[in-house]
Amino acid sequence: MSAHLSRASKRVRLSHRAPWVCQNCQRSFASSTRWQIERTAEEKKAEERTTHFGFDTVAESLKASKVASVFSSVASSYDTMNDLMSLGIHRLWKDHFVRGLNPGIRPSSASSGQGQRILDIAGGTGDIALRMLEHATRVNRDTTAHVTVSDINPEMLAEGRKRLSQTPYAAAGRIDFLEANAEDLSAIPDASIDLYTVAFGIRNFTHKDVALKEAYRVLKPGGVFACLEFAPNLGNPLFNAVYKRWSFSAIPLIGQLVASDRDSYQYLVESIERFPKQSDFAGMIQEAGFVVPGARGEGLEGGWEDLSLGIAAIHKGVKPVK
Amino acid sequence: MSSSLLSPLPLRSLLRLSPSLRAQTFSVLSRPPPNYPGHVPLNLIERGALAVGSALGSITNPYRHDLVAALAEATSSPYFIARLRRAMLASPTGRRILRDKPRITSRSMSLEKLRLLPEGTVGRGYAAWLDREGVTPDTRDPVRYIDDPEEAYVMQRYRETHDFIHAITGLPVIIEGELAIKAFEFANTALPMTGLSLAAIVRLKKAERERFWKVYGPWAMRNGLKSGECMCVYWEEELETDAGVLRERLGIEMPPDLRKTRKREREEKRRAKEGVE
């Protein structure tokens, strides 16, 4: 089993060293869609509860480490790949996301004590954290806002450390790094965070509802939960048809050509496909106890903001003040 | 199986394609299942894009061996890899290789044992070459984009036996040596990637290029064409054969030692410079 979790393996799919079988012989066996891994009886029991990993079904216990190994191999070429896949538009999405949240509290004689505390989940490379700090400092003249960057993957976090250490914010002690699984933020005390953000991370979580409950726990009453994530389908069917073909054909191919890793990008597009649609996800946010601003009616219409015809969406929730 | 592979577009021209090409006209949203672990079926457009992208990528960055591998796979189907497989099937040893499907990895080729073989044997020469060049029989990139599992094995075998060709000809891993081997392989196996990779001649220095056109290119073409199919050599059984005997059996002349030639040239240049000063 440890062979499958090896960090050195860049392959996301479990590989099986079987001898080559010619096509005729293969057809006479049972469906050759996936090779079964050999498992002991104990492993079989532990792996009974399964979840999706892209289009694969994996044991829940395996998903977190498989996600971690996907991001180890994408860490260094993350930005190049993001630019190629979204044709640079991901920068606009992230800028819009941060501007919409307007982090930072304008200093006044009434402001006291601790600055705004922001927790950026799955924020490894520091994209969002840096934007938050820049906005708070430059737009709102807030020099006390603090960001904790958290990620399950130490290599993404190392990349973030490298980038943010070159900014004045690191020297001013306004950034912290935390290697943690978003479903278990026990290192963060209850009701201590003003703003919880997760950008393009939540689709990788094994249990989104547990992560949402943790978000609810760590946020102060009145605190804001904000999530920027891909949506599985576009509104317009024609654009959706083109978008899907781009996702499943060009993106893994670009992954192969640029990052020499087709499998990780295949996983990325499959995980987008598996993510709940906007109204369902807004429902999950509401279930965790948040108030979804702007939501109307049964389908919670208006409870989110679509970006770029529905390729990405921003979901927000506010922890009610008791 | 063919119905699930046919594209939904009702174009007559698609139906008129040969079966092997028609199998590559599916929609990416309904990709056919893989034929072997790691297999990724590609349609014609994706295959073309992979060929172009990997060609550009590998010439701009020659360290991207995975792109060279992808180029080989994208350009070999449907004809060239099938031709190579047929050539293997035409020989008794080739047929045995295809039946046994041996794999060459750092585990299956024990270097310690090879180093103990007598001087002049293929195995000893292979181990010595690996040591001299500082490389290992690492697992080569696995084949992913060839649809037929046996053809995929032929490509994998080609990749894994490439180092043996280096060993019996003595050509080094530097770009000059690699190009000479690629030219030899082009004449011997007719795989398009080997021919396309000769575009890297533009990356050679002037003296190297001249040497290629005058010495190594003609050597490669001459020997590649007249020698037997190198793919049909069961290398695992030839480890204790004398290298010279094997070369004679295959019909391969030993090319001039490239490292020695380069060293001599470097020393002449240095002496000329010192003489001037």
Coordinates of C-alpha atoms in Angstrom, one line a residue:
Chain A
M1 CA 0.0 0.0 0.0
S2 CA 2.9 2.4 0.7
A3 CA 4.0 2.0 -2.9
H4 CA 0.8 3.7 -4.0
L5 CA 1.3 6.6 -1.6
S6 CA 4.9 7.2 -2.6
R7 CA 5.7 10.9 -3.0
A8 CA 8.1 10.2 -5.8
S9 CA 5.3 8.8 -7.9
K10 CA 3.9 11.5 -10.1
R11 CA 1.3 9.1 -11.3
V12 CA -2.1 9.8 -9.8
R13 CA -3.7 6.6 -11.1
L14 CA -2.6 3.4 -9.3
S15 CA -0.4 1.5 -11.7
H16 CA -0.3 -2.3 -11.9
R17 CA 2.7 -4.2 -13.2
A18 CA 1.0 -6.8 -15.2
P19 CA 2.4 -8.5 -18.3
W20 CA 1.2 -7.1 -21.6
V21 CA -1.9 -8.9 -22.9
C22 CA -2.9 -8.7 -26.6
Q23 CA -6.2 -7.1 -27.5
N24 CA -7.9 -10.4 -28.3
C25 CA -7.0 -11.9 -25.0
Q26 CA -8.0 -8.7 -23.1
R27 CA -11.5 -8.8 -24.7
S28 CA -12.1 -12.3 -23.3
F29 CA -11.5 -11.2 -19.8
A30 CA -13.9 -9.1 -17.8
S31 CA -14.2 -5.4 -18.5
S32 CA -10.7 -4.0 -18.7
T33 CA -11.6 -0.5 -17.6
R34 CA -9.6 -0.5 -14.4
W35 CA -7.1 -2.9 -13.0
Q36 CA -7.9 -4.0 -9.4
I37 CA -5.2 -3.4 -6.9
E38 CA -4.4 -6.5 -4.7
R39 CA -5.6 -5.9 -1.2
T40 CA -5.4 -7.7 2.0
A41 CA -8.5 -8.5 4.1
E42 CA -7.8 -5.7 6.6
E43 CA -7.2 -3.2 3.8
K44 CA -10.5 -4.2 2.2
K45 CA -12.3 -3.4 5.4
A46 CA -10.7 -0.1 5.9
E47 CA -11.3 0.9 2.3
E48 CA -15.0 0.1 2.4
R49 CA -16.0 3.8 2.6
T50 CA -15.2 5.4 -0.7
T51 CA -15.3 8.8 -2.2
H52 CA -14.6 10.3 -5.6
F53 CA -11.1 11.3 -6.7
G54 CA -11.8 12.9 -10.0
F55 CA -13.6 10.2 -11.9
D56 CA -12.0 7.4 -9.8
T57 CA -13.6 6.0 -6.7
V58 CA -11.1 5.7 -3.9
A59 CA -11.1 4.9 -0.3
E60 CA -11.8 7.9 1.8
S61 CA -8.6 7.3 3.8
L62 CA -6.5 7.5 0.5
K63 CA -8.0 10.7 -0.9
A64 CA -6.2 13.2 1.2
S65 CA -2.8 11.8 0.5
K66 CA -3.6 11.4 -3.2
V67 CA -4.6 15.0 -3.4
A68 CA -1.4 16.0 -1.6
S69 CA 0.7 14.1 -4.1
V70 CA -1.1 15.7 -7.0
F71 CA -0.2 19.1 -5.7
S72 CA 3.4 18.1 -5.0
S73 CA 3.9 17.6 -8.7
V74 CA 2.0 20.7 -9.7
A75 CA 3.6 23.1 -7.2
S76 CA 6.5 24.4 -9.1
S77 CA 4.7 25.0 -12.4
Y78 CA 1.4 26.0 -10.8
D79 CA 1.3 29.5 -12.0
T80 CA 2.4 28.7 -15.5
M81 CA -0.2 26.0 -15.8
N82 CA -2.9 28.3 -14.3
D83 CA -2.1 30.9 -16.9
L84 CA -2.2 28.5 -19.7
M85 CA -5.4 26.8 -18.6
S86 CA -7.4 29.9 -17.9
L87 CA -5.6 32.1 -20.5
G88 CA -4.5 34.4 -17.7
I89 CA -8.1 35.0 -16.5
H90 CA -7.5 33.4 -13.1
R91 CA -5.7 36.6 -12.1
L92 CA -8.8 38.6 -12.8
W93 CA -10.9 36.2 -10.8
K94 CA -8.6 36.4 -7.8
D95 CA -8.4 40.2 -8.0
H96 CA -12.3 40.4 -8.2
F97 CA -12.6 38.0 -5.3
V98 CA -10.3 40.0 -3.0
R99 CA -11.8 43.3 -4.0
G100 CA -15.2 42.1 -3.3
L101 CA -14.2 41.0 0.2
N102 CA -12.5 44.4 0.8
P103 CA -10.1 43.1 3.5
G104 CA -8.7 45.6 6.0
I105 CA -10.3 47.9 8.4
R106 CA -9.8 51.7 7.9
P107 CA -8.0 53.0 10.9
S108 CA -9.9 55.4 13.0
S109 CA -9.7 56.6 16.6
A110 CA -12.4 54.0 17.5
S111 CA -10.4 51.0 16.1
S112 CA -8.7 49.0 18.9
G113 CA -6.6 46.0 19.7
Q114 CA -6.0 43.2 17.2
G115 CA -6.1 43.7 13.5
Q116 CA -8.3 41.8 11.2
R117 CA -7.4 38.1 11.2
I118 CA -7.7 36.3 7.8
L119 CA -7.3 32.6 7.3
D120 CA -6.6 31.5 3.7
I121 CA -7.2 27.8 3.3
A122 CA -5.5 25.8 0.5
G123 CA -3.6 29.0 -0.1
G124 CA -0.2 27.3 -0.5
T125 CA 1.4 29.5 -3.1
G126 CA 0.2 32.7 -1.4
D127 CA -1.7 34.2 -4.3
I128 CA -4.7 35.2 -2.3
A129 CA -2.8 36.0 0.9
L130 CA -0.6 38.5 -0.9
R131 CA -3.6 40.1 -2.6
M132 CA -5.4 40.4 0.8
L133 CA -2.5 42.1 2.4
E134 CA -1.9 44.5 -0.5
H135 CA -5.5 45.5 -0.5
A136 CA -5.7 45.9 3.2
T137 CA -2.5 47.9 3.4
R138 CA -2.8 50.1 0.3
V139 CA -6.6 50.5 -0.2
N140 CA -7.7 50.6 3.4
R141 CA -4.4 51.7 5.0
D142 CA -4.7 48.9 7.5
T143 CA -1.2 47.8 8.7
T144 CA -2.5 45.4 11.3
A145 CA -4.4 42.9 9.2
H146 CA -2.8 39.4 9.5
V147 CA -3.1 36.4 7.2
T148 CA -2.6 32.7 8.1
V149 CA -1.8 30.7 5.0
S150 CA -2.8 27.1 5.4
D151 CA -2.3 24.1 3.1
I152 CA -2.3 20.4 3.4
N153 CA 0.7 20.2 1.1
P154 CA 4.1 21.2 2.5
E155 CA 5.6 21.8 -1.0
M156 CA 2.9 24.3 -2.0
L157 CA 3.4 25.9 1.4
A158 CA 7.1 26.1 0.8
E159 CA 6.5 27.8 -2.5
G160 CA 4.2 30.3 -0.7
R161 CA 6.9 30.9 2.0
K162 CA 9.4 31.5 -0.7
R163 CA 7.3 34.1 -2.4
L164 CA 5.9 35.9 0.6
S165 CA 9.3 36.1 2.3
Q166 CA 10.3 38.6 -0.3
T167 CA 7.5 40.9 0.7
P168 CA 7.5 43.5 3.5
Y169 CA 4.6 41.7 5.1
A170 CA 6.6 38.7 6.2
A171 CA 9.2 40.9 7.9
A172 CA 6.4 42.7 9.7
G173 CA 5.1 39.4 11.1
R174 CA 1.8 39.7 9.3
I175 CA 1.9 36.2 7.7
D176 CA 1.8 32.8 9.4
F177 CA 2.0 29.4 7.7
L178 CA 0.1 26.4 8.9
E179 CA 0.3 22.9 7.4
A180 CA -3.1 21.4 8.1
N181 CA -6.0 19.5 6.6
A182 CA -8.9 21.9 6.3
E183 CA -11.1 19.3 8.0
D184 CA -9.0 19.5 11.1
L185 CA -8.0 23.0 12.1
S186 CA -7.5 22.2 15.7
A187 CA -4.4 24.4 15.8
I188 CA -6.8 27.4 15.4
P189 CA -8.9 28.4 18.4
D190 CA -12.7 28.8 18.1
A191 CA -14.1 32.1 17.0
S192 CA -10.7 33.6 16.3
I193 CA -10.9 34.4 12.6
D194 CA -12.6 37.4 10.9
L195 CA -12.4 36.2 7.3
Y196 CA -12.0 32.6 6.0
T197 CA -11.1 32.3 2.4
V198 CA -10.6 29.3 0.2
A199 CA -9.7 29.8 -3.5
F200 CA -9.7 26.8 -5.9
G201 CA -9.2 24.4 -3.0
I202 CA -12.5 23.2 -1.7
R203 CA -13.1 20.8 -4.6
N204 CA -10.1 18.7 -3.4
F205 CA -11.5 18.3 0.1
T206 CA -12.6 14.7 1.0
H207 CA -15.4 16.0 3.2
K208 CA -16.5 19.4 2.2
D209 CA -19.2 19.5 4.9
V210 CA -16.6 18.8 7.6
A211 CA -14.4 21.6 6.3
L212 CA -17.5 23.9 6.3
K213 CA -18.2 23.0 9.9
E214 CA -14.6 23.8 10.8
A215 CA -14.9 27.1 9.0
Y216 CA -18.0 27.8 11.1
R217 CA -16.1 26.9 14.3
V218 CA -13.1 29.1 13.7
L219 CA -15.0 32.2 12.5
K220 CA -16.0 34.9 14.9
P221 CA -19.7 35.6 15.0
G222 CA -20.2 38.1 12.1
G223 CA -17.2 36.6 10.4
V224 CA -17.3 35.9 6.6
F225 CA -16.7 32.6 4.8
A226 CA -15.7 33.2 1.1
C227 CA -15.0 30.5 -1.5
L228 CA -13.8 30.9 -5.1
E229 CA -14.2 27.7 -7.0
F230 CA -14.9 26.3 -10.4
A231 CA -18.4 25.4 -11.2
P232 CA -19.2 22.1 -13.0
N233 CA -21.3 23.5 -15.8
L234 CA -21.7 26.8 -17.6
G235 CA -25.2 28.3 -18.0
N236 CA -25.1 28.5 -21.8
P237 CA -25.2 25.0 -23.4
L238 CA -23.1 26.0 -26.5
F239 CA -20.4 27.6 -24.4
N240 CA -20.6 24.7 -22.0
A241 CA -20.0 22.2 -24.9
V242 CA -16.9 24.1 -26.0
Y243 CA -15.7 24.6 -22.4
K244 CA -16.0 20.9 -21.6
R245 CA -14.0 19.9 -24.7
W246 CA -11.3 22.4 -23.8
S247 CA -11.2 21.0 -20.2
F248 CA -11.0 17.3 -21.1
S249 CA -8.8 17.6 -24.1
A250 CA -6.6 20.6 -24.0
I251 CA -5.9 20.9 -20.3
P252 CA -4.4 17.5 -19.8
L253 CA -2.5 17.9 -23.0
I254 CA -1.1 21.2 -21.8
G255 CA -0.2 19.5 -18.5
Q256 CA 1.8 16.9 -20.4
L257 CA 3.6 19.5 -22.6
V258 CA 4.3 22.1 -20.0
A259 CA 4.5 20.3 -16.7
S260 CA 5.1 16.7 -18.0
D261 CA 2.2 15.5 -15.9
R262 CA -0.9 14.6 -17.7
D263 CA -2.5 12.7 -14.8
S264 CA -2.6 15.6 -12.3
Y265 CA -4.4 17.8 -14.8
Q266 CA -6.8 15.1 -15.7
Y267 CA -7.5 14.8 -12.0
L268 CA -8.1 18.6 -11.8
V269 CA -10.7 18.7 -14.6
E270 CA -12.4 15.6 -13.3
S271 CA -12.6 17.1 -9.8
I272 CA -14.2 20.2 -11.3
E273 CA -16.8 17.9 -13.0
R274 CA -17.6 16.2 -9.7
F275 CA -18.1 19.5 -7.7
P276 CA -21.7 20.3 -6.7
K277 CA -23.4 22.9 -8.7
Q278 CA -23.7 26.4 -7.3
S279 CA -27.2 26.1 -5.8
D280 CA -26.2 22.8 -4.1
F281 CA -23.0 24.2 -2.7
A282 CA -24.9 27.3 -1.4
G283 CA -27.2 24.8 0.3
M284 CA -24.2 23.1 1.9
I285 CA -22.9 26.4 3.2
Q286 CA -26.3 27.1 4.7
E287 CA -26.4 23.6 6.3
A288 CA -23.1 24.4 8.1
G289 CA -24.9 27.2 9.8
F290 CA -24.0 30.2 7.7
V291 CA -26.3 32.8 6.4
V292 CA -26.0 33.0 2.7
P293 CA -26.4 36.7 1.7
G294 CA -28.6 37.4 -1.3
A295 CA -30.2 34.0 -1.4
R296 CA -33.8 33.9 -2.5
G297 CA -36.2 31.0 -2.5
E298 CA -35.7 27.2 -2.5
G299 CA -32.8 27.1 -4.9
L300 CA -31.0 29.9 -3.1
E301 CA -30.8 31.9 -6.3
G302 CA -28.6 34.9 -6.0
G303 CA -26.6 33.3 -3.2
W304 CA -23.5 33.3 -5.3
E305 CA -21.7 35.2 -8.0
D306 CA -20.9 33.6 -11.3
L307 CA -17.6 34.6 -13.0
S308 CA -16.8 34.3 -16.7
L309 CA -20.2 32.8 -17.8
G310 CA -20.2 30.4 -14.9
I311 CA -16.7 28.9 -15.2
A312 CA -16.0 30.0 -11.6
A313 CA -18.2 31.1 -8.8
I314 CA -17.8 33.1 -5.6
H315 CA -19.8 31.8 -2.6
K316 CA -20.1 33.7 0.6
G317 CA -21.6 33.0 4.0
V318 CA -21.8 35.0 7.2
K319 CA -21.7 33.4 10.6
P320 CA -24.7 34.7 12.4
V321 CA -24.2 36.9 15.5
K322 CA -26.1 35.2 18.3
Chain B
M1 CA -17.0 -1.5 -29.8
S2 CA -16.7 0.5 -33.0
S3 CA -20.1 2.2 -32.4
S4 CA -19.0 3.7 -29.2
L5 CA -15.9 5.0 -30.9
L6 CA -17.6 6.7 -33.8
S7 CA -17.9 10.4 -33.5
P8 CA -21.5 11.6 -33.3
L9 CA -20.8 13.9 -36.3
P10 CA -22.5 12.3 -39.3
L11 CA -19.8 13.2 -41.8
R12 CA -19.5 10.7 -44.7
S13 CA -15.8 11.5 -44.9
L14 CA -15.2 10.1 -41.4
L15 CA -16.9 6.9 -42.2
R16 CA -14.6 6.5 -45.2
L17 CA -11.4 6.5 -43.1
S18 CA -9.5 3.3 -42.5
P19 CA -10.5 1.4 -39.3
S20 CA -7.4 2.3 -37.4
L21 CA -7.9 6.0 -38.1
R22 CA -11.7 5.8 -37.5
A23 CA -11.0 4.5 -34.1
Q24 CA -9.3 7.8 -33.3
T25 CA -12.3 10.0 -34.1
F26 CA -14.2 9.8 -30.8
S27 CA -15.3 12.8 -28.8
V28 CA -13.2 13.6 -25.8
L29 CA -16.3 13.5 -23.6
S30 CA -16.7 9.8 -24.3
R31 CA -13.2 8.6 -24.4
P32 CA -13.0 4.8 -25.0
P33 CA -11.7 2.7 -22.1
P34 CA -7.9 2.1 -21.8
N35 CA -6.5 -1.0 -23.4
Y36 CA -3.7 -1.4 -20.8
P37 CA -2.8 0.4 -17.6
G38 CA -1.7 3.9 -18.2
H39 CA -3.2 4.0 -21.7
V40 CA -4.8 7.3 -22.8
P41 CA -6.7 7.0 -26.1
L42 CA -6.3 10.1 -28.1
N43 CA -8.4 11.3 -31.0
L44 CA -6.8 12.6 -34.2
I45 CA -6.9 16.3 -33.2
E46 CA -5.3 15.6 -29.8
R47 CA -2.7 13.4 -31.4
G48 CA -1.8 16.1 -33.9
A49 CA -1.6 18.7 -31.2
L50 CA 0.6 16.4 -29.1
A51 CA 2.9 15.8 -32.0
V52 CA 3.3 19.5 -32.8
G53 CA 3.6 20.5 -29.1
S54 CA 6.1 17.8 -28.2
A55 CA 8.1 18.5 -31.3
L56 CA 8.5 22.1 -30.4
G57 CA 9.0 21.4 -26.8
S58 CA 11.7 18.8 -27.3
I59 CA 13.7 20.9 -29.7
T60 CA 13.6 23.9 -27.4
N61 CA 14.4 21.9 -24.3
P62 CA 16.3 18.6 -25.2
Y63 CA 16.2 17.5 -21.5
R64 CA 12.5 16.9 -21.9
H65 CA 12.8 13.2 -22.7
D66 CA 9.2 12.8 -21.9
L67 CA 8.3 15.0 -24.9
V68 CA 10.6 13.0 -27.1
A69 CA 8.8 9.9 -26.0
A70 CA 5.4 11.6 -26.6
L71 CA 6.5 12.6 -30.0
A72 CA 7.5 9.1 -30.8
E73 CA 4.1 7.7 -29.7
A74 CA 2.1 10.5 -31.4
T75 CA 3.8 10.0 -34.8
S76 CA 4.2 6.2 -34.9
S77 CA 0.5 5.3 -35.1
P78 CA -1.1 3.9 -37.2
Y79 CA 1.5 2.8 -39.8
F80 CA 5.1 2.9 -38.5
I81 CA 4.8 1.1 -35.3
A82 CA 2.7 -1.6 -37.0
R83 CA 5.4 -2.0 -39.6
L84 CA 8.0 -2.4 -36.9
R85 CA 5.9 -5.0 -35.1
R86 CA 5.4 -6.9 -38.4
A87 CA 9.2 -6.8 -38.9
M88 CA 9.6 -8.3 -35.4
L89 CA 7.0 -11.0 -36.2
A90 CA 8.9 -11.9 -39.3
S91 CA 11.9 -13.1 -37.4
P92 CA 11.9 -16.1 -35.0
T93 CA 13.8 -14.1 -32.3
G94 CA 11.5 -11.2 -32.7
R95 CA 8.5 -13.5 -32.3
R96 CA 10.0 -14.8 -29.1
I97 CA 10.6 -11.3 -27.8
L98 CA 6.9 -10.5 -28.5
R99 CA 5.8 -13.6 -26.8
D100 CA 7.9 -13.2 -23.7
K101 CA 7.7 -9.4 -23.5
P102 CA 10.8 -8.9 -21.4
R103 CA 11.4 -5.5 -19.7
I104 CA 14.7 -3.9 -19.0
T105 CA 14.9 -2.0 -15.8
S106 CA 17.5 -1.3 -13.1
R107 CA 16.1 -4.3 -11.3
S108 CA 16.1 -6.8 -14.2
M109 CA 19.6 -5.8 -15.4
S110 CA 21.8 -6.4 -12.4
L111 CA 24.8 -4.1 -13.1
E112 CA 27.0 -5.8 -10.5
K113 CA 26.6 -9.1 -12.4
L114 CA 27.3 -7.4 -15.7
R115 CA 30.5 -5.8 -14.5
L116 CA 31.8 -9.3 -13.6
L117 CA 31.4 -10.6 -17.2
P118 CA 34.5 -11.1 -19.3
E119 CA 36.0 -8.2 -21.2
G120 CA 34.6 -7.7 -24.7
T121 CA 31.1 -9.1 -24.0
V122 CA 28.0 -7.2 -24.7
G123 CA 27.0 -7.2 -21.1
R124 CA 30.3 -5.9 -19.9
G125 CA 30.4 -3.3 -22.6
Y126 CA 26.8 -2.2 -21.6
A127 CA 27.8 -1.9 -17.9
A128 CA 31.0 -0.1 -18.8
W129 CA 29.2 2.3 -21.1
L130 CA 26.6 3.0 -18.4
D131 CA 29.3 3.8 -15.9
R132 CA 31.4 5.9 -18.3
E133 CA 28.4 8.0 -19.3
G134 CA 27.0 8.1 -15.7
V135 CA 23.5 6.8 -16.6
T136 CA 21.4 3.9 -15.3
P137 CA 18.9 1.6 -17.0
D138 CA 16.2 3.7 -15.4
T139 CA 12.7 2.9 -16.1
R140 CA 12.1 4.7 -19.3
D141 CA 8.9 6.8 -19.7
P142 CA 6.0 4.3 -20.0
V143 CA 4.2 4.2 -23.3
R144 CA 0.7 5.8 -23.0
Y145 CA -0.5 7.0 -26.4
I146 CA -0.4 3.9 -28.5
D147 CA -3.7 2.1 -28.7
D148 CA -2.7 -1.5 -29.4
P149 CA -1.0 -3.1 -26.3
E150 CA 1.4 -5.1 -28.4
E151 CA 2.5 -2.1 -30.4
A152 CA 2.8 -0.2 -27.1
Y153 CA 5.2 -3.0 -26.0
V154 CA 7.2 -2.7 -29.2
M155 CA 7.7 1.1 -28.5
Q156 CA 8.6 0.4 -24.9
R157 CA 11.1 -2.2 -26.0
Y158 CA 12.6 0.3 -28.5
R159 CA 13.0 2.7 -25.7
E160 CA 14.6 0.3 -23.3
T161 CA 17.0 -1.2 -25.9
H162 CA 18.3 2.2 -27.0
D163 CA 21.1 2.1 -24.5
F164 CA 22.3 -1.3 -25.9
I165 CA 22.8 0.3 -29.3
H166 CA 24.8 3.0 -27.5
A167 CA 26.8 0.2 -25.9
I168 CA 27.7 -1.8 -28.9
T169 CA 28.5 1.3 -31.0
G170 CA 30.3 3.1 -28.2
L171 CA 28.6 6.4 -29.0
P172 CA 28.3 8.7 -25.9
V173 CA 25.2 10.4 -24.5
I174 CA 26.1 13.9 -25.7
I175 CA 23.9 15.4 -28.3
E176 CA 26.3 14.5 -31.1
G177 CA 26.3 10.9 -30.1
E178 CA 22.6 10.8 -29.6
L179 CA 22.0 12.3 -33.1
A180 CA 24.2 9.7 -34.7
I181 CA 22.2 6.9 -32.9
K182 CA 19.0 8.5 -33.9
A183 CA 20.0 8.6 -37.5
F184 CA 21.0 4.9 -37.2
E185 CA 17.7 4.1 -35.7
F186 CA 15.8 6.0 -38.4
A187 CA 17.5 3.9 -41.1
N188 CA 16.9 0.8 -39.0
T189 CA 13.4 1.1 -37.5
A190 CA 11.9 3.8 -39.7
L191 CA 10.1 5.4 -36.7
P192 CA 9.2 9.0 -37.6
M193 CA 10.4 10.5 -34.3
T194 CA 14.0 9.3 -35.0
G195 CA 13.9 11.2 -38.3
L196 CA 12.3 14.2 -36.8
S197 CA 14.7 14.4 -34.0
L198 CA 17.5 15.0 -36.6
A199 CA 16.2 18.5 -36.7
A200 CA 18.3 19.0 -33.6
I201 CA 21.3 19.1 -35.9
V202 CA 20.7 22.9 -35.9
R203 CA 21.7 22.9 -32.3
L204 CA 25.1 21.4 -33.0
K205 CA 28.3 23.5 -33.2
K206 CA 29.8 23.9 -36.6
A207 CA 32.6 21.4 -36.1
E208 CA 30.1 18.9 -34.8
R209 CA 27.8 19.4 -37.7
E210 CA 30.6 18.9 -40.2
R211 CA 31.5 15.7 -38.4
F212 CA 27.9 14.6 -38.6
W213 CA 27.6 15.2 -42.3
K214 CA 31.0 13.7 -43.1
V215 CA 31.4 10.8 -40.7
Y216 CA 28.6 9.8 -38.4
G217 CA 25.6 10.6 -40.7
P218 CA 26.9 8.4 -43.5
W219 CA 27.9 5.7 -41.0
A220 CA 24.4 5.7 -39.5
M221 CA 22.6 5.5 -42.8
R222 CA 24.9 2.9 -44.3
N223 CA 24.8 0.7 -41.2
G224 CA 21.1 1.2 -40.3
L225 CA 20.0 0.2 -43.8
K226 CA 22.3 -2.8 -44.2
S227 CA 22.2 -4.3 -40.7
G228 CA 19.6 -6.7 -39.4
E229 CA 16.6 -5.5 -37.3
C230 CA 18.2 -4.4 -34.0
M231 CA 14.7 -4.7 -32.5
C232 CA 14.9 -8.4 -33.1
V233 CA 18.0 -8.9 -30.9
Y234 CA 17.1 -10.7 -27.6
W235 CA 19.6 -8.6 -25.6
E236 CA 18.9 -10.5 -22.4
E237 CA 20.4 -13.6 -24.1
E238 CA 23.2 -11.8 -25.8
L239 CA 24.8 -10.4 -22.6
E240 CA 27.6 -13.0 -22.7
T241 CA 28.2 -12.8 -26.5
D242 CA 31.3 -11.1 -27.6
A243 CA 30.4 -7.6 -28.8
G244 CA 32.5 -7.9 -32.0
V245 CA 30.8 -11.2 -32.9
L246 CA 27.4 -9.6 -32.4
R247 CA 28.3 -6.6 -34.5
E248 CA 29.4 -8.8 -37.2
R249 CA 26.3 -10.9 -37.0
L250 CA 24.1 -7.8 -37.3
G251 CA 26.3 -6.2 -39.9
I252 CA 27.3 -3.0 -37.9
E253 CA 30.7 -1.3 -38.3
M254 CA 32.1 0.3 -35.2
P255 CA 32.1 4.1 -35.7
P256 CA 35.1 6.2 -34.8
D257 CA 35.3 6.8 -31.1
L258 CA 33.5 10.1 -30.7
R259 CA 34.8 11.0 -27.2
K260 CA 38.4 10.4 -28.4
T261 CA 37.9 12.5 -31.5
R262 CA 36.4 15.4 -29.5
K263 CA 39.2 15.2 -26.9
R264 CA 41.8 15.3 -29.7
E265 CA 40.1 18.3 -31.3
R266 CA 39.9 20.1 -28.0
E267 CA 43.6 19.5 -27.4
E268 CA 44.6 20.7 -30.9
K269 CA 42.6 23.8 -30.4
R270 CA 44.2 24.5 -27.1
R271 CA 47.7 23.9 -28.5
A272 CA 46.8 26.2 -31.4
K273 CA 45.7 28.9 -29.0
E274 CA 48.8 28.5 -26.9
G275 CA 51.0 28.5 -30.0
V276 CA 49.4 31.9 -31.1
E277 CA 50.0 33.4 -27.6

